[in-house]
XYZ file of C-alpha atoms in Angstrom:
494
model
C -101.360 -15.411 -165.550
C -103.522 -16.254 -162.504
C -104.565 -19.692 -161.432
C -107.083 -20.942 -158.916
C -108.082 -24.247 -157.315
C -111.565 -23.773 -158.938
C -112.093 -24.081 -162.741
C -112.105 -20.659 -164.509
C -114.895 -19.983 -167.008
C -114.911 -17.074 -169.469
C -118.350 -15.545 -170.364
C -118.502 -13.653 -173.595
C -121.670 -11.599 -174.346
C -122.284 -8.075 -175.532
C -125.385 -7.741 -173.293
C -124.492 -6.941 -169.673
C -127.683 -8.418 -168.219
C -126.929 -11.749 -169.870
C -123.407 -11.794 -168.383
C -124.834 -11.021 -164.935
C -127.334 -13.871 -165.219
C -124.766 -16.433 -166.270
C -122.393 -15.185 -163.525
C -125.107 -15.592 -160.961
C -125.786 -19.241 -162.086
C -122.063 -20.277 -162.086
C -120.156 -18.216 -159.589
C -120.842 -20.593 -156.558
C -118.727 -23.297 -158.191
C -116.430 -21.568 -160.642
C -114.137 -18.515 -160.994
C -115.908 -16.268 -163.515
C -114.384 -13.934 -166.058
C -116.426 -11.804 -168.250
C -115.893 -10.098 -171.681
C -118.242 -7.821 -173.655
C -116.671 -8.405 -177.039
C -114.516 -10.895 -178.921
C -111.558 -8.609 -178.683
C -111.884 -8.254 -174.923
C -112.202 -11.949 -174.671
C -108.902 -12.543 -176.642
C -107.121 -10.129 -174.423
C -108.359 -11.893 -171.296
C -107.295 -15.299 -172.672
C -103.718 -14.096 -173.206
C -103.531 -13.213 -169.436
C -105.691 -15.757 -167.681
C -105.887 -19.529 -167.216
C -109.327 -20.534 -168.621
C -110.689 -23.972 -168.885
C -114.157 -23.357 -170.399
C -115.566 -20.571 -172.502
C -119.334 -19.717 -172.929
C -119.928 -17.418 -175.979
C -122.947 -15.789 -177.395
C -123.258 -16.249 -181.144
C -124.546 -12.888 -182.273
C -122.303 -10.048 -181.210
C -121.121 -6.884 -182.958
C -117.964 -7.397 -184.946
C -116.999 -10.974 -184.760
C -119.587 -13.764 -184.160
C -119.287 -16.334 -181.587
C -118.236 -18.954 -184.074
C -115.506 -16.688 -185.455
C -114.178 -15.985 -181.946
C -114.154 -19.709 -180.910
C -112.368 -20.543 -184.213
C -109.618 -18.242 -183.147
C -109.688 -19.650 -179.656
C -109.303 -23.197 -181.134
C -106.287 -22.193 -183.076
C -104.534 -20.566 -180.217
C -105.797 -22.541 -177.171
C -107.237 -25.874 -178.458
C -107.492 -27.311 -174.908
C -110.173 -24.830 -173.898
C -113.638 -26.433 -173.987
C -115.901 -24.131 -176.242
C -119.604 -23.782 -175.743
C -121.759 -21.418 -177.864
C -125.189 -19.863 -176.932
C -127.561 -19.126 -179.681
C -131.127 -18.469 -180.277
C -130.904 -20.224 -183.676
C -130.390 -23.835 -184.221
C -130.076 -24.113 -188.071
C -128.492 -27.500 -188.893
C -126.207 -25.940 -191.464
C -124.961 -23.321 -189.096
C -124.334 -26.102 -186.383
C -122.376 -28.113 -188.774
C -120.210 -25.136 -189.841
C -119.647 -24.314 -186.184
C -118.510 -27.871 -185.369
C -116.140 -27.905 -188.410
C -114.644 -24.404 -187.847
C -114.713 -23.928 -184.205
C -114.784 -27.460 -182.667
C -117.898 -26.684 -180.632
C -118.294 -28.939 -177.577
C -121.937 -28.065 -177.039
C -124.700 -25.813 -178.192
C -127.028 -24.104 -175.674
C -130.246 -22.468 -176.997
C -131.942 -19.361 -175.645
C -133.714 -19.069 -173.260
C -131.478 -21.272 -171.108
C -132.420 -22.531 -167.607
C -129.709 -21.867 -164.772
C -129.596 -25.685 -164.087
C -128.875 -26.298 -167.714
C -126.055 -23.864 -167.687
C -124.544 -25.186 -164.516
C -124.716 -28.808 -165.830
C -122.971 -27.802 -169.069
C -120.316 -26.042 -167.077
C -119.648 -29.013 -164.824
C -119.405 -31.408 -167.856
C -117.170 -29.057 -169.690
C -114.872 -28.587 -166.745
C -114.725 -32.348 -166.162
C -113.873 -32.876 -169.905
C -111.022 -30.405 -169.605
C -109.682 -32.265 -166.500
C -109.948 -35.673 -168.208
C -108.223 -34.329 -171.204
C -105.341 -32.947 -169.134
C -105.049 -36.216 -167.299
C -105.024 -38.259 -170.451
C -102.269 -36.058 -171.808
C -100.262 -36.431 -168.549
C -100.635 -40.236 -168.608
C -99.808 -40.295 -172.309
C -96.616 -38.376 -171.750
C -95.637 -40.826 -168.868
C -96.427 -43.753 -171.092
C -93.950 -42.472 -173.792
C -91.235 -42.633 -171.270
C -92.103 -46.207 -170.072
C -90.037 -48.744 -171.908
C -90.984 -51.659 -169.843
C -91.688 -55.054 -171.133
C -95.254 -55.009 -169.687
C -96.140 -51.808 -171.727
C -94.648 -53.293 -174.875
C -96.739 -56.444 -174.548
C -99.919 -54.358 -173.873
C -99.340 -52.244 -176.879
C -98.810 -55.302 -179.009
C -101.961 -57.006 -177.766
C -103.883 -53.701 -178.613
C -102.430 -53.777 -182.165
C -103.360 -57.425 -182.617
C -106.865 -56.809 -181.353
C -107.407 -53.834 -183.812
C -105.983 -55.836 -186.630
C -108.323 -58.805 -185.962
C -111.312 -56.477 -185.610
C -110.467 -54.751 -188.876
C -110.041 -57.806 -191.131
C -112.536 -59.953 -189.380
C -115.159 -57.482 -190.634
C -114.531 -58.694 -194.178
C -116.749 -61.729 -194.320
C -115.576 -64.738 -196.336
C -115.555 -68.525 -196.420
C -112.457 -70.583 -195.634
C -111.958 -71.325 -199.301
C -112.692 -67.788 -200.546
C -110.543 -65.848 -203.100
C -110.779 -63.013 -200.616
C -108.448 -64.783 -198.180
C -105.465 -64.066 -200.505
C -106.719 -60.479 -200.962
C -106.862 -60.034 -197.080
C -103.321 -61.544 -196.593
C -102.029 -58.966 -199.112
C -103.812 -56.236 -197.446
C -102.627 -57.236 -194.020
C -99.007 -57.192 -195.302
C -99.360 -53.755 -196.851
C -101.104 -52.364 -193.661
C -97.875 -52.382 -191.622
C -96.063 -50.447 -194.250
C -96.730 -46.789 -194.428
C -97.102 -46.630 -198.255
C -99.921 -45.623 -200.689
C -102.009 -48.620 -201.780
C -104.319 -48.834 -204.803
C -107.373 -51.059 -204.555
C -108.832 -51.941 -208.023
C -112.044 -53.752 -208.777
C -115.634 -53.365 -209.917
C -117.991 -50.853 -208.104
C -119.472 -52.314 -204.980
C -116.848 -54.989 -204.238
C -116.035 -53.697 -200.803
C -112.952 -51.628 -201.502
C -113.577 -48.983 -198.808
C -114.240 -51.678 -196.138
C -110.826 -53.196 -197.027
C -109.114 -49.835 -196.874
C -110.731 -49.269 -193.337
C -109.453 -52.704 -192.193
C -105.959 -51.800 -193.451
C -106.170 -48.505 -191.429
C -107.130 -50.369 -188.247
C -104.223 -52.808 -188.719
C -101.666 -50.052 -189.322
C -99.672 -47.839 -186.929
C -102.156 -45.097 -187.712
C -105.080 -46.994 -186.135
C -105.675 -44.482 -183.332
C -105.832 -41.480 -185.887
C -108.799 -40.688 -188.186
C -109.945 -42.834 -191.132
C -111.940 -40.723 -193.717
C -113.405 -41.774 -196.967
C -114.613 -39.895 -200.041
C -115.941 -41.135 -203.366
C -114.776 -38.796 -206.154
C -117.019 -40.264 -208.840
C -119.703 -37.786 -209.844
C -118.457 -34.816 -207.915
C -117.825 -31.637 -209.809
C -114.411 -30.106 -209.486
C -115.475 -27.057 -207.322
C -117.250 -29.333 -204.703
C -114.375 -31.947 -204.731
C -111.858 -29.167 -204.266
C -113.705 -27.870 -201.345
C -114.153 -31.252 -199.767
C -110.465 -32.157 -200.175
C -108.736 -28.935 -199.527
C -111.188 -26.858 -197.459
C -111.407 -23.115 -197.641
C -110.880 -19.890 -195.657
C -113.791 -17.824 -194.637
C -115.244 -15.848 -197.514
C -113.218 -17.726 -200.236
C -116.543 -19.475 -201.402
C -119.887 -17.878 -201.776
C -121.971 -18.428 -198.766
C -119.134 -19.839 -196.535
C -119.113 -17.725 -193.423
C -116.498 -19.742 -191.510
C -113.408 -21.681 -192.192
C -113.925 -25.123 -193.748
C -111.393 -27.789 -193.027
C -110.794 -30.267 -195.886
C -110.348 -33.919 -195.647
C -106.745 -33.936 -196.681
C -106.137 -31.898 -193.480
C -108.565 -33.746 -191.280
C -106.744 -36.960 -192.120
C -103.477 -35.690 -190.814
C -101.573 -38.582 -189.271
C -104.400 -40.871 -190.232
C -105.746 -42.561 -193.399
C -107.753 -41.028 -196.359
C -109.568 -43.407 -198.720
C -110.361 -41.815 -202.181
C -112.636 -43.953 -204.360
C -113.193 -43.392 -208.027
C -109.688 -41.746 -208.620
C -110.094 -42.590 -212.391
C -112.918 -40.037 -212.653
C -110.687 -37.180 -211.442
C -110.270 -34.257 -213.861
C -106.776 -33.323 -215.134
C -106.929 -30.347 -212.830
C -107.643 -32.419 -209.699
C -105.159 -34.984 -210.711
C -102.455 -32.438 -210.758
C -103.667 -30.970 -207.398
C -103.628 -34.386 -205.682
C -100.154 -35.119 -207.259
C -98.883 -31.913 -205.745
C -100.084 -32.919 -202.301
C -98.409 -36.230 -202.577
C -95.146 -34.790 -203.764
C -94.912 -31.899 -201.290
C -96.792 -33.340 -198.343
C -98.721 -29.996 -197.989
C -101.904 -28.344 -199.282
C -103.328 -24.852 -199.691
C -107.011 -24.275 -198.693
C -109.027 -22.172 -201.120
C -108.494 -18.560 -200.308
C -105.497 -19.382 -198.050
C -102.034 -17.889 -198.445
C -100.038 -20.355 -196.353
C -99.562 -24.070 -196.994
C -100.808 -26.559 -194.571
C -98.792 -29.680 -193.870
C -100.638 -33.001 -193.683
C -98.956 -36.259 -192.996
C -101.680 -38.684 -194.239
C -101.674 -42.111 -195.788
C -103.549 -42.293 -199.044
C -105.447 -45.458 -200.113
C -107.200 -45.106 -203.505
C -109.932 -47.120 -205.158
C -110.096 -47.532 -208.827
C -112.665 -49.161 -211.189
C -110.732 -50.326 -214.255
C -107.152 -51.190 -215.154
C -104.522 -48.799 -213.880
C -102.115 -49.272 -216.776
C -104.814 -49.108 -219.359
C -106.108 -45.830 -217.918
C -102.562 -44.432 -217.879
C -101.915 -45.571 -221.534
C -105.237 -43.873 -222.563
C -104.285 -40.681 -220.942
C -107.295 -40.726 -218.543
C -104.907 -40.998 -215.568
C -101.636 -39.063 -215.231
C -98.751 -41.575 -215.276
C -96.998 -39.906 -212.258
C -100.113 -39.907 -210.276
C -100.866 -43.508 -211.140
C -97.365 -44.643 -209.899
C -97.511 -42.407 -206.863
C -100.741 -43.987 -205.552
C -99.770 -47.621 -206.386
C -96.740 -48.431 -204.293
C -99.016 -51.513 -203.344
C -101.684 -52.901 -205.653
C -104.484 -55.159 -204.666
C -107.289 -56.433 -206.948
C -110.632 -57.029 -205.091
C -112.553 -59.730 -206.892
C -116.360 -59.386 -207.864
C -118.973 -61.401 -206.080
C -119.295 -63.687 -209.140
C -115.732 -64.727 -208.470
C -116.321 -65.475 -204.778
C -118.215 -68.666 -204.819
C -119.185 -69.663 -201.347
C -119.100 -66.176 -199.974
C -122.574 -65.116 -201.155
C -124.440 -67.209 -198.608
C -122.371 -65.756 -195.729
C -122.635 -62.117 -197.038
C -126.424 -62.475 -197.668
C -127.030 -63.839 -194.182
C -125.079 -61.052 -192.597
C -126.958 -58.406 -194.771
C -130.317 -60.037 -193.707
C -129.593 -59.844 -189.898
C -128.306 -56.211 -190.377
C -131.468 -55.278 -192.167
C -133.717 -57.100 -189.758
C -132.030 -55.240 -186.799
C -132.457 -51.895 -188.750
C -136.106 -52.418 -189.513
C -137.209 -54.203 -186.339
C -138.191 -57.509 -187.936
C -137.431 -60.953 -186.473
C -135.896 -63.490 -188.851
C -134.081 -66.803 -188.564
C -132.298 -66.765 -191.934
C -132.686 -68.299 -195.479
C -133.622 -71.730 -196.320
C -131.098 -73.811 -198.321
C -132.999 -73.406 -201.648
C -133.000 -69.632 -201.354
C -129.203 -69.660 -200.630
C -128.678 -71.906 -203.569
C -130.306 -69.476 -205.963
C -128.448 -66.527 -204.354
C -125.129 -68.343 -204.674
C -125.906 -69.199 -208.310
C -126.493 -65.590 -209.460
C -123.510 -63.528 -210.730
C -124.451 -60.171 -209.072
C -123.281 -57.558 -211.509
C -123.979 -54.843 -208.942
C -121.982 -56.824 -206.393
C -122.495 -56.026 -202.661
C -124.957 -53.262 -203.213
C -127.161 -55.371 -205.433
C -126.937 -58.218 -202.840
C -127.874 -55.819 -200.076
C -130.888 -54.386 -201.978
C -132.225 -57.904 -202.964
C -131.923 -59.203 -199.289
C -133.711 -56.101 -198.074
C -136.466 -56.519 -200.530
C -136.961 -60.106 -199.511
C -137.104 -59.078 -195.857
C -139.793 -56.569 -196.609
C -142.126 -59.171 -198.280
C -141.311 -62.052 -195.890
C -144.200 -63.394 -193.922
C -142.245 -66.075 -192.070
C -138.991 -65.991 -190.098
C -137.261 -68.248 -192.600
C -136.909 -66.596 -195.961
C -137.541 -68.958 -198.964
C -136.867 -68.839 -202.619
C -140.242 -67.575 -203.510
C -139.218 -64.163 -202.305
C -136.288 -63.955 -204.670
C -136.563 -61.595 -207.745
C -137.589 -63.307 -211.012
C -134.476 -62.501 -212.878
C -132.350 -64.168 -210.305
C -134.591 -67.239 -210.305
C -134.309 -67.463 -214.058
C -130.483 -67.324 -214.011
C -128.784 -70.308 -215.744
C -127.319 -72.646 -213.153
C -123.490 -72.576 -213.900
C -120.213 -72.758 -212.001
C -119.138 -69.722 -213.884
C -121.973 -67.532 -212.773
C -125.444 -66.742 -214.273
C -126.656 -65.320 -217.513
C -128.424 -62.146 -216.708
C -130.036 -61.646 -220.184
C -131.164 -63.865 -223.020
C -128.416 -62.751 -225.347
C -126.217 -65.809 -224.708
C -129.246 -67.951 -225.587
C -130.109 -65.926 -228.720
C -126.625 -66.016 -230.073
C -125.580 -69.526 -229.115
C -125.243 -72.464 -231.585
C -128.303 -74.768 -231.901
C -131.640 -75.211 -233.486
C -134.602 -72.794 -232.812
C -136.345 -75.623 -231.036
C -133.415 -76.304 -228.620
C -133.030 -72.608 -227.865
C -136.822 -72.029 -227.281
C -136.866 -75.045 -224.976
C -133.971 -73.626 -222.919
C -135.967 -70.379 -222.395
C -139.081 -72.347 -221.545
C -137.185 -74.482 -219.019
C -135.968 -71.336 -217.237
C -139.451 -69.835 -217.116
C -140.892 -73.075 -215.699
C -138.299 -73.302 -212.973
C -138.666 -69.706 -211.959
C -142.551 -69.831 -211.847
C -142.594 -73.109 -209.794
C -140.088 -71.761 -207.245
C -141.955 -68.465 -206.914
C -145.180 -70.445 -206.164
C -143.296 -72.803 -203.762
C -143.864 -75.603 -206.266
C -147.640 -75.373 -206.045
C -148.263 -76.809 -209.525
C -151.942 -75.742 -209.629
C -150.906 -71.966 -209.193
C -147.980 -72.342 -211.630
C -150.187 -73.992 -214.343
C -152.808 -71.311 -213.822
C -150.276 -68.471 -214.273
C -148.625 -70.084 -217.401
C -151.978 -71.084 -218.970
C -151.311 -74.728 -218.816
C -153.297 -77.687 -217.523
C -151.807 -79.592 -214.632
C -151.165 -82.632 -216.816
C -149.350 -80.386 -219.386
C -147.283 -78.780 -216.634
C -146.250 -82.101 -215.181
C -145.309 -83.335 -218.701
C -143.038 -80.357 -219.219
C -141.551 -80.803 -215.728
C -140.684 -84.515 -216.587
C -139.503 -83.597 -219.998
C -136.923 -81.007 -218.738
C -136.048 -82.959 -215.606
C -136.850 -80.085 -213.319
C -136.736 -81.133 -209.629
C -138.005 -79.324 -206.562
C -134.768 -78.356 -204.817
C -136.402 -78.539 -201.348
C -137.644 -82.167 -202.028
C -140.932 -81.209 -200.221
C -144.292 -81.557 -202.214
C -147.049 -79.213 -201.102
C -150.018 -80.821 -199.483
C -152.370 -79.839 -202.342
C -150.000 -81.471 -204.857
C -149.737 -84.921 -203.448
C -151.243 -87.763 -205.519
């Protein structure tokens, strides 16, 4: 093996004039090696010290992606760049997954473009080597200063993770976060149960950032609705040719999450076949990609999300008992929004500012009346429904402060209650009481919703409801309906 003070670059192309053009563009700053085929390139790599490889995609025999996949497996530190005349997004994604491509260059390339790519790649190689050297030195430093620094970094990651879970000082989520924080520092599987849309994935990610695996990957996959063949490909990956249309190796998430954390949502929807396959991974700590002959080890931490009751699912046979116990060394129940009184205003405001930034619209927030209605509703769709409602309000808002008139009618009509709102009329239709009492309750809700939507403009509300202003005022007084804002519109003053 030869070494030089200048970075060495290997150029691979089956067309001699292309090799000559690339050499001419780069040889003033780099030591250049050339190969006319994938096999010749592999032979050179066994004997030469190479930092960067430029490879044409279309070559006889093995393609550029196939060659660079082998390079990644044998010399992962080499920076890999592919040159192609085609930029199909699917091909690019496959190339990134299989070969870890650093950069794509499209034909025809300009010499300055090629030179800049080479400089950047050589710089990346040098930085990576320096990082590895410093990391190796840090492992042997047992000083107090290093220990304190690492502790501060862990504390910072932990605060950032759990601080992302918005909640009030009196929220039920505080106890949930305390449990998650405790489990985070222990490398055991944890099961997060709760209704759909309650933020289980965000909690899992916060646990990852507070764990010893924080500097490794966090990956997530919702299993609900995925057929077995697609789910198997996503989790286990596949070797080239094992799946129709798969021209390169596909790395599954179980392997990508090695030394990191994988969150699997909707585990109760897994088929018996996939439950057994997942159980085998947990038991053996290894997996076998589709079409592969050798097992691949993966040291991952598994956090699962489940909608329903674990023990009821196991008793009904919908979830294997051994899998259920294997994924639930720790158990945390995430409450729905209707059980988080006081949190909705905080969450809605955060959603509003996120949506405003995304859509480029200036807002100040909600008024108190709007927040009162949002807090009152029981949000059966949890966070997803809240996000959709806030986005819809933002779209129709004409003023920087969003009022209750923008809220959907079914939310405005919800029954004010400490236990959450009634979303439908069934509780009214089936409750005890005379026909008159039950009809009046429906009438009261319609009146309150209509007045709120028209910002308590009684003329407009009366016109929509087919009432005179005198008749509307009589009903308002009869039911004791008050304007929550306490402000009477100018055209309503006596």
